């Protein structure tokens, strides 16, 4: 069990550029979540996948944001035409949803995005 | 919508002493889970303790224990014998049984441990 990994750990970009982040969940975890955390706040839910299906998206996820999880393994989160307000820590978490059990989410180290 | 409130932005404790962090939540559901996560500076979020709402017994994990009051919608975390390594942001979180089970977090409490 190598834990949840995220790449890159830090990203600095200029306003208007596109960025893509990657998350590799714990192997065999069937659920994957993306959260955004701004300074001084708790993480806020963005979207989640069960296997390869994206089943819920937050209102926070504008049409500039897109997420994928091809083949139900790793996931990518893309932000198009970045804005300064997108600067935040983007956290990925994964869990295993078993029958009759609530899941515990395990978090990756996050990708810190700075938009200049 | 569910909300989670942590009313203490910052707390401090002397090494080896006990500290309690407060958390209240609002929900109309009966089946849910509550969590405390720890986020050390520049490090990733890790699970401290978890409580199932249907269990009356308070969860404990070594030096960490909770006081879960379902009727009052209160979920406090007690850290006994505080250690320097306990210094971190602590987040209380809620999720609802079924559906996405996305976590709803409070704003966090910054815990400082003084030697």
PDB file of C-alpha atoms in Angstrom:
ATOM      1  CA  UNK A   1       0.000   0.000   0.000  1.00  0.00           C
ATOM      2  CA  UNK A   2       1.831   3.041  -1.275  1.00  0.00           C
ATOM      3  CA  UNK A   3      -0.834   5.589  -0.397  1.00  0.00           C
ATOM      4  CA  UNK A   4      -2.461   8.212  -2.587  1.00  0.00           C
ATOM      5  CA  UNK A   5       0.000  10.109  -4.749  1.00  0.00           C
ATOM      6  CA  UNK A   6      -0.447  13.368  -6.618  1.00  0.00           C
ATOM      7  CA  UNK A   7       1.607  15.015  -9.297  1.00  0.00           C
ATOM      8  CA  UNK A   8       2.870  17.682  -9.483  1.00  0.00           C
ATOM      9  CA  UNK A   9       3.171  18.812  -5.883  1.00  0.00           C
ATOM     10  CA  UNK A  10       3.463  22.443  -6.885  1.00  0.00           C
ATOM     11  CA  UNK A  11       2.403  24.276 -10.023  1.00  0.00           C
ATOM     12  CA  UNK A  12       2.893  27.930 -10.861  1.00  0.00           C
ATOM     13  CA  UNK A  13       1.156  29.190 -13.951  1.00  0.00           C
ATOM     14  CA  UNK A  14       0.137  32.409 -15.594  1.00  0.00           C
ATOM     15  CA  UNK A  15      -3.469  33.479 -15.781  1.00  0.00           C
ATOM     16  CA  UNK A  16      -5.166  32.082 -18.843  1.00  0.00           C
ATOM     17  CA  UNK A  17      -3.022  28.960 -19.114  1.00  0.00           C
ATOM     18  CA  UNK A  18      -4.341  25.424 -18.804  1.00  0.00           C
ATOM     19  CA  UNK A  19      -3.103  23.069 -16.102  1.00  0.00           C
ATOM     20  CA  UNK A  20      -3.589  19.376 -15.450  1.00  0.00           C
ATOM     21  CA  UNK A  21      -3.101  17.482 -12.218  1.00  0.00           C
ATOM     22  CA  UNK A  22      -2.853  13.746 -11.704  1.00  0.00           C
ATOM     23  CA  UNK A  23      -3.941  11.557  -8.814  1.00  0.00           C
ATOM     24  CA  UNK A  24      -3.053   7.907  -8.314  1.00  0.00           C
ATOM     25  CA  UNK A  25      -5.318   6.339  -5.689  1.00  0.00           C
ATOM     26  CA  UNK A  26      -4.574   3.442  -3.404  1.00  0.00           C
ATOM     27  CA  UNK A  27      -4.771   0.352  -5.569  1.00  0.00           C
ATOM     28  CA  UNK A  28      -8.163  -1.364  -5.569  1.00  0.00           C
ATOM     29  CA  UNK A  29      -9.900   1.692  -4.140  1.00  0.00           C
ATOM     30  CA  UNK A  30     -13.017   2.120  -6.231  1.00  0.00           C
ATOM     31  CA  UNK A  31     -13.865   5.678  -5.187  1.00  0.00           C
ATOM     32  CA  UNK A  32     -11.825   8.767  -5.920  1.00  0.00           C
ATOM     33  CA  UNK A  33     -12.568  12.313  -4.751  1.00  0.00           C
ATOM     34  CA  UNK A  34     -11.233  15.742  -5.607  1.00  0.00           C
ATOM     35  CA  UNK A  35     -11.339  18.577  -3.069  1.00  0.00           C
ATOM     36  CA  UNK A  36     -10.085  22.153  -3.110  1.00  0.00           C
ATOM     37  CA  UNK A  37      -8.602  23.816  -0.051  1.00  0.00           C
ATOM     38  CA  UNK A  38      -7.931  27.542   0.188  1.00  0.00           C
ATOM     39  CA  UNK A  39      -5.869  29.179   2.895  1.00  0.00           C
ATOM     40  CA  UNK A  40      -7.497  29.021   6.294  1.00  0.00           C
ATOM     41  CA  UNK A  41     -10.366  26.854   5.133  1.00  0.00           C
ATOM     42  CA  UNK A  42     -11.274  23.211   5.243  1.00  0.00           C
ATOM     43  CA  UNK A  43     -11.316  21.241   2.009  1.00  0.00           C
ATOM     44  CA  UNK A  44     -14.383  21.633  -0.199  1.00  0.00           C
ATOM     45  CA  UNK A  45     -15.725  18.838  -2.351  1.00  0.00           C
ATOM     46  CA  UNK A  46     -15.353  19.206  -6.115  1.00  0.00           C
ATOM     47  CA  UNK A  47     -16.230  15.853  -7.665  1.00  0.00           C
ATOM     48  CA  UNK A  48     -16.079  12.109  -7.216  1.00  0.00           C
ATOM     49  CA  UNK A  49     -15.793   8.931  -9.240  1.00  0.00           C
ATOM     50  CA  UNK A  50     -16.921   5.434  -8.559  1.00  0.00           C
ATOM     51  CA  UNK A  51     -14.710   3.324 -10.761  1.00  0.00           C
ATOM     52  CA  UNK A  52     -14.598   5.237 -14.064  1.00  0.00           C
ATOM     53  CA  UNK A  53     -17.963   6.961 -13.698  1.00  0.00           C
ATOM     54  CA  UNK A  54     -18.096  10.569 -12.526  1.00  0.00           C
ATOM     55  CA  UNK A  55     -21.186  10.511 -10.347  1.00  0.00           C
ATOM     56  CA  UNK A  56     -21.325  13.907  -8.700  1.00  0.00           C
ATOM     57  CA  UNK A  57     -19.970  17.377  -9.321  1.00  0.00           C
ATOM     58  CA  UNK A  58     -20.095  20.355  -6.999  1.00  0.00           C
ATOM     59  CA  UNK A  59     -21.387  23.740  -8.057  1.00  0.00           C
ATOM     60  CA  UNK A  60     -17.815  24.868  -7.371  1.00  0.00           C
ATOM     61  CA  UNK A  61     -16.740  22.959 -10.459  1.00  0.00           C
ATOM     62  CA  UNK A  62     -17.235  25.527 -13.195  1.00  0.00           C
ATOM     63  CA  UNK A  63     -17.175  24.591 -16.869  1.00  0.00           C
ATOM     64  CA  UNK A  64     -13.464  25.438 -16.932  1.00  0.00           C
ATOM     65  CA  UNK A  65     -12.835  22.382 -14.790  1.00  0.00           C
ATOM     66  CA  UNK A  66     -12.943  18.838 -16.082  1.00  0.00           C
ATOM     67  CA  UNK A  67     -12.024  15.572 -14.427  1.00  0.00           C
ATOM     68  CA  UNK A  68     -11.557  12.095 -15.784  1.00  0.00           C
ATOM     69  CA  UNK A  69     -10.784   8.679 -14.446  1.00  0.00           C
ATOM     70  CA  UNK A  70     -10.140   6.437 -17.425  1.00  0.00           C
ATOM     71  CA  UNK A  71     -10.317   2.727 -16.671  1.00  0.00           C
ATOM     72  CA  UNK A  72     -11.132   3.457 -13.058  1.00  0.00           C
ATOM     73  CA  UNK A  73      -7.506   3.875 -12.034  1.00  0.00           C
ATOM     74  CA  UNK A  74      -5.716   7.235 -11.921  1.00  0.00           C
ATOM     75  CA  UNK A  75      -7.601  10.501 -12.326  1.00  0.00           C
ATOM     76  CA  UNK A  76      -6.791  13.838 -13.898  1.00  0.00           C
ATOM     77  CA  UNK A  77      -8.196  17.255 -13.081  1.00  0.00           C
ATOM     78  CA  UNK A  78      -7.798  19.915 -15.754  1.00  0.00           C
ATOM     79  CA  UNK A  79      -8.391  23.613 -15.297  1.00  0.00           C
ATOM     80  CA  UNK A  80      -8.689  25.628 -18.483  1.00  0.00           C
ATOM     81  CA  UNK A  81      -8.056  29.379 -18.737  1.00  0.00           C
ATOM     82  CA  UNK A  82      -6.861  29.596 -15.163  1.00  0.00           C
ATOM     83  CA  UNK A  83      -7.836  32.570 -13.028  1.00  0.00           C
ATOM     84  CA  UNK A  84      -6.181  33.940  -9.909  1.00  0.00           C
ATOM     85  CA  UNK A  85      -9.132  32.675  -7.886  1.00  0.00           C
ATOM     86  CA  UNK A  86      -8.157  29.134  -8.832  1.00  0.00           C
ATOM     87  CA  UNK A  87      -5.066  29.389  -6.635  1.00  0.00           C
ATOM     88  CA  UNK A  88      -5.524  26.728  -3.969  1.00  0.00           C
ATOM     89  CA  UNK A  89      -4.429  23.300  -2.807  1.00  0.00           C
ATOM     90  CA  UNK A  90      -6.113  20.548  -4.821  1.00  0.00           C
ATOM     91  CA  UNK A  91      -6.493  17.378  -2.791  1.00  0.00           C
ATOM     92  CA  UNK A  92      -7.270  13.912  -4.002  1.00  0.00           C
ATOM     93  CA  UNK A  93      -8.650  11.167  -1.786  1.00  0.00           C
ATOM     94  CA  UNK A  94      -9.587   7.563  -2.388  1.00  0.00           C
ATOM     95  CA  UNK A  95     -11.660   4.981  -0.583  1.00  0.00           C
ATOM     96  CA  UNK A  96     -13.078   1.517  -0.951  1.00  0.00           C
ATOM     97  CA  UNK A  97     -16.816   1.323  -0.924  1.00  0.00           C
ATOM     98  CA  UNK A  98     -17.792  -2.090   0.379  1.00  0.00           C
ATOM     99  CA  UNK A  99     -21.203  -3.511   0.961  1.00  0.00           C
ATOM    100  CA  UNK A 100     -22.875  -2.074   4.046  1.00  0.00           C
ATOM    101  CA  UNK A 101     -19.806  -0.121   5.112  1.00  0.00           C
ATOM    102  CA  UNK A 102     -19.140   3.566   5.151  1.00  0.00           C
ATOM    103  CA  UNK A 103     -15.862   4.416   3.570  1.00  0.00           C
ATOM    104  CA  UNK A 104     -12.850   6.147   5.043  1.00  0.00           C
ATOM    105  CA  UNK A 105     -11.120   8.501   2.661  1.00  0.00           C
ATOM    106  CA  UNK A 106      -7.338   8.566   2.464  1.00  0.00           C
ATOM    107  CA  UNK A 107      -5.787  11.752   1.184  1.00  0.00           C
ATOM    108  CA  UNK A 108      -2.841  12.476  -1.044  1.00  0.00           C
ATOM    109  CA  UNK A 109      -0.308  15.244  -0.367  1.00  0.00           C
ATOM    110  CA  UNK A 110      -2.086  17.683  -2.668  1.00  0.00           C
ATOM    111  CA  UNK A 111      -1.084  19.880  -5.584  1.00  0.00           C
ATOM    112  CA  UNK A 112      -0.583  23.511  -4.698  1.00  0.00           C
ATOM    113  CA  UNK A 113      -1.572  25.748  -7.602  1.00  0.00           C
ATOM    114  CA  UNK A 114      -0.477  29.358  -7.830  1.00  0.00           C
ATOM    115  CA  UNK A 115      -1.920  31.461 -10.638  1.00  0.00           C
ATOM    116  CA  UNK A 116       0.014  34.659 -11.311  1.00  0.00           C
TER     117      UNK A 116
ATOM    118  CA  UNK B   1     -27.268  21.162   3.455  1.00  0.00           C
ATOM    119  CA  UNK B   2     -25.043  19.680   6.069  1.00  0.00           C
ATOM    120  CA  UNK B   3     -22.687  22.047   7.862  1.00  0.00           C
ATOM    121  CA  UNK B   4     -19.809  21.505  10.253  1.00  0.00           C
ATOM    122  CA  UNK B   5     -18.721  24.185  12.707  1.00  0.00           C
ATOM    123  CA  UNK B   6     -15.455  24.360  14.580  1.00  0.00           C
ATOM    124  CA  UNK B   7     -15.709  27.327  16.903  1.00  0.00           C
ATOM    125  CA  UNK B   8     -12.072  27.389  18.026  1.00  0.00           C
ATOM    126  CA  UNK B   9      -9.778  28.736  15.291  1.00  0.00           C
ATOM    127  CA  UNK B  10      -6.745  28.165  17.527  1.00  0.00           C
ATOM    128  CA  UNK B  11      -5.954  26.197  20.652  1.00  0.00           C
ATOM    129  CA  UNK B  12      -2.786  25.619  22.620  1.00  0.00           C
ATOM    130  CA  UNK B  13      -1.757  22.973  25.125  1.00  0.00           C
ATOM    131  CA  UNK B  14       1.283  22.181  27.207  1.00  0.00           C
ATOM    132  CA  UNK B  15       3.161  19.035  26.373  1.00  0.00           C
ATOM    133  CA  UNK B  16       1.771  16.047  28.342  1.00  0.00           C
ATOM    134  CA  UNK B  17      -1.487  17.879  29.098  1.00  0.00           C
ATOM    135  CA  UNK B  18      -4.973  17.186  27.728  1.00  0.00           C
ATOM    136  CA  UNK B  19      -6.846  19.323  25.233  1.00  0.00           C
ATOM    137  CA  UNK B  20     -10.352  19.128  23.779  1.00  0.00           C
ATOM    138  CA  UNK B  21     -11.292  20.415  20.347  1.00  0.00           C
ATOM    139  CA  UNK B  22     -14.946  21.204  19.680  1.00  0.00           C
ATOM    140  CA  UNK B  23     -17.091  20.402  16.674  1.00  0.00           C
ATOM    141  CA  UNK B  24     -20.798  20.718  16.017  1.00  0.00           C
ATOM    142  CA  UNK B  25     -22.682  19.717  12.901  1.00  0.00           C
ATOM    143  CA  UNK B  26     -26.089  20.102  11.416  1.00  0.00           C
ATOM    144  CA  UNK B  27     -27.943  17.345   9.616  1.00  0.00           C
ATOM    145  CA  UNK B  28     -31.388  15.884   9.333  1.00  0.00           C
ATOM    146  CA  UNK B  29     -30.035  12.432   8.549  1.00  0.00           C
ATOM    147  CA  UNK B  30     -29.827   9.579  11.027  1.00  0.00           C
ATOM    148  CA  UNK B  31     -27.104   7.470   9.408  1.00  0.00           C
ATOM    149  CA  UNK B  32     -23.785   9.204   9.007  1.00  0.00           C
ATOM    150  CA  UNK B  33     -20.132   9.185   9.966  1.00  0.00           C
ATOM    151  CA  UNK B  34     -17.948  11.711  11.687  1.00  0.00           C
ATOM    152  CA  UNK B  35     -14.208  12.069  11.386  1.00  0.00           C
ATOM    153  CA  UNK B  36     -11.319  14.007  12.777  1.00  0.00           C
ATOM    154  CA  UNK B  37      -8.451  14.563  10.362  1.00  0.00           C
ATOM    155  CA  UNK B  38      -5.049  16.030  11.196  1.00  0.00           C
ATOM    156  CA  UNK B  39      -3.085  18.156   8.727  1.00  0.00           C
ATOM    157  CA  UNK B  40       0.460  18.944   9.885  1.00  0.00           C
ATOM    158  CA  UNK B  41       2.150  21.968   8.290  1.00  0.00           C
ATOM    159  CA  UNK B  42       2.947  21.262   4.639  1.00  0.00           C
ATOM    160  CA  UNK B  43       2.005  17.629   5.065  1.00  0.00           C
ATOM    161  CA  UNK B  44      -0.935  15.573   3.995  1.00  0.00           C
ATOM    162  CA  UNK B  45      -4.223  15.058   5.764  1.00  0.00           C
ATOM    163  CA  UNK B  46      -4.350  11.922   7.864  1.00  0.00           C
ATOM    164  CA  UNK B  47      -7.256  10.290   9.638  1.00  0.00           C
ATOM    165  CA  UNK B  48      -7.177  10.534  13.427  1.00  0.00           C
ATOM    166  CA  UNK B  49     -10.435   8.908  14.432  1.00  0.00           C
ATOM    167  CA  UNK B  50     -13.836   7.946  13.046  1.00  0.00           C
ATOM    168  CA  UNK B  51     -17.271   7.558  14.634  1.00  0.00           C
ATOM    169  CA  UNK B  52     -20.340   5.835  13.239  1.00  0.00           C
ATOM    170  CA  UNK B  53     -23.523   7.659  14.245  1.00  0.00           C
ATOM    171  CA  UNK B  54     -25.364   4.427  15.025  1.00  0.00           C
ATOM    172  CA  UNK B  55     -22.785   3.490  17.663  1.00  0.00           C
ATOM    173  CA  UNK B  56     -23.393   4.902  21.109  1.00  0.00           C
ATOM    174  CA  UNK B  57     -19.922   4.024  22.310  1.00  0.00           C
ATOM    175  CA  UNK B  58     -17.373   6.775  21.816  1.00  0.00           C
ATOM    176  CA  UNK B  59     -14.469   5.904  19.531  1.00  0.00           C
ATOM    177  CA  UNK B  60     -10.930   5.822  20.914  1.00  0.00           C
ATOM    178  CA  UNK B  61      -7.542   5.485  19.236  1.00  0.00           C
ATOM    179  CA  UNK B  62      -4.667   5.424  21.683  1.00  0.00           C
ATOM    180  CA  UNK B  63      -4.363   8.980  23.068  1.00  0.00           C
ATOM    181  CA  UNK B  64      -7.271  10.242  20.970  1.00  0.00           C
ATOM    182  CA  UNK B  65     -10.899   9.886  21.983  1.00  0.00           C
ATOM    183  CA  UNK B  66     -14.165  11.523  21.064  1.00  0.00           C
ATOM    184  CA  UNK B  67     -17.228  12.659  22.958  1.00  0.00           C
ATOM    185  CA  UNK B  68     -20.094  12.020  20.564  1.00  0.00           C
ATOM    186  CA  UNK B  69     -23.430  13.526  21.598  1.00  0.00           C
ATOM    187  CA  UNK B  70     -25.865  12.660  18.809  1.00  0.00           C
ATOM    188  CA  UNK B  71     -28.855  14.572  20.163  1.00  0.00           C
ATOM    189  CA  UNK B  72     -26.757  17.693  20.618  1.00  0.00           C
ATOM    190  CA  UNK B  73     -24.981  17.108  17.277  1.00  0.00           C
ATOM    191  CA  UNK B  74     -21.646  17.525  18.982  1.00  0.00           C
ATOM    192  CA  UNK B  75     -18.419  15.639  18.260  1.00  0.00           C
ATOM    193  CA  UNK B  76     -15.408  16.796  20.279  1.00  0.00           C
ATOM    194  CA  UNK B  77     -11.895  15.375  20.132  1.00  0.00           C
ATOM    195  CA  UNK B  78      -9.839  14.848  23.272  1.00  0.00           C
ATOM    196  CA  UNK B  79      -6.087  14.491  22.986  1.00  0.00           C
ATOM    197  CA  UNK B  80      -4.443  13.104  26.114  1.00  0.00           C
ATOM    198  CA  UNK B  81      -0.750  13.315  26.995  1.00  0.00           C
ATOM    199  CA  UNK B  82      -0.194  15.839  24.187  1.00  0.00           C
ATOM    200  CA  UNK B  83       3.025  15.496  22.248  1.00  0.00           C
ATOM    201  CA  UNK B  84       4.942  18.006  20.121  1.00  0.00           C
ATOM    202  CA  UNK B  85       4.054  15.942  17.072  1.00  0.00           C
ATOM    203  CA  UNK B  86       0.361  16.593  17.690  1.00  0.00           C
ATOM    204  CA  UNK B  87       0.792  20.189  16.544  1.00  0.00           C
ATOM    205  CA  UNK B  88      -1.302  20.571  13.391  1.00  0.00           C
ATOM    206  CA  UNK B  89      -4.571  21.768  11.926  1.00  0.00           C
ATOM    207  CA  UNK B  90      -7.406  19.522  13.003  1.00  0.00           C
ATOM    208  CA  UNK B  91     -10.480  19.225  10.836  1.00  0.00           C
ATOM    209  CA  UNK B  92     -13.801  17.785  11.830  1.00  0.00           C
ATOM    210  CA  UNK B  93     -15.699  16.210   8.949  1.00  0.00           C
ATOM    211  CA  UNK B  94     -19.073  14.628   8.297  1.00  0.00           C
ATOM    212  CA  UNK B  95     -20.329  12.304   5.665  1.00  0.00           C
ATOM    213  CA  UNK B  96     -23.663  10.788   5.032  1.00  0.00           C
ATOM    214  CA  UNK B  97     -24.273   7.096   4.569  1.00  0.00           C
ATOM    215  CA  UNK B  98     -25.138   6.300   0.987  1.00  0.00           C
ATOM    216  CA  UNK B  99     -24.689   8.433  -2.093  1.00  0.00           C
ATOM    217  CA  UNK B 100     -21.286   9.931  -2.758  1.00  0.00           C
ATOM    218  CA  UNK B 101     -20.326  10.077   0.914  1.00  0.00           C
ATOM    219  CA  UNK B 102     -18.397  13.242   0.188  1.00  0.00           C
ATOM    220  CA  UNK B 103     -16.838  14.813   3.235  1.00  0.00           C
ATOM    221  CA  UNK B 104     -18.093  18.133   4.569  1.00  0.00           C
ATOM    222  CA  UNK B 105     -15.348  19.799   6.591  1.00  0.00           C
ATOM    223  CA  UNK B 106     -15.229  22.463   9.259  1.00  0.00           C
ATOM    224  CA  UNK B 107     -12.792  25.338   8.972  1.00  0.00           C
ATOM    225  CA  UNK B 108     -10.313  23.681  11.271  1.00  0.00           C
ATOM    226  CA  UNK B 109      -8.611  24.325  14.594  1.00  0.00           C
ATOM    227  CA  UNK B 110      -4.915  25.076  14.724  1.00  0.00           C
ATOM    228  CA  UNK B 111      -3.374  23.245  17.671  1.00  0.00           C
ATOM    229  CA  UNK B 112      -0.085  24.430  19.134  1.00  0.00           C
ATOM    230  CA  UNK B 113       1.774  22.222  21.617  1.00  0.00           C
ATOM    231  CA  UNK B 114       4.102  24.087  23.938  1.00  0.00           C
ATOM    232  CA  UNK B 115       7.161  22.304  25.357  1.00  0.00           C
TER     233      UNK B 115
END
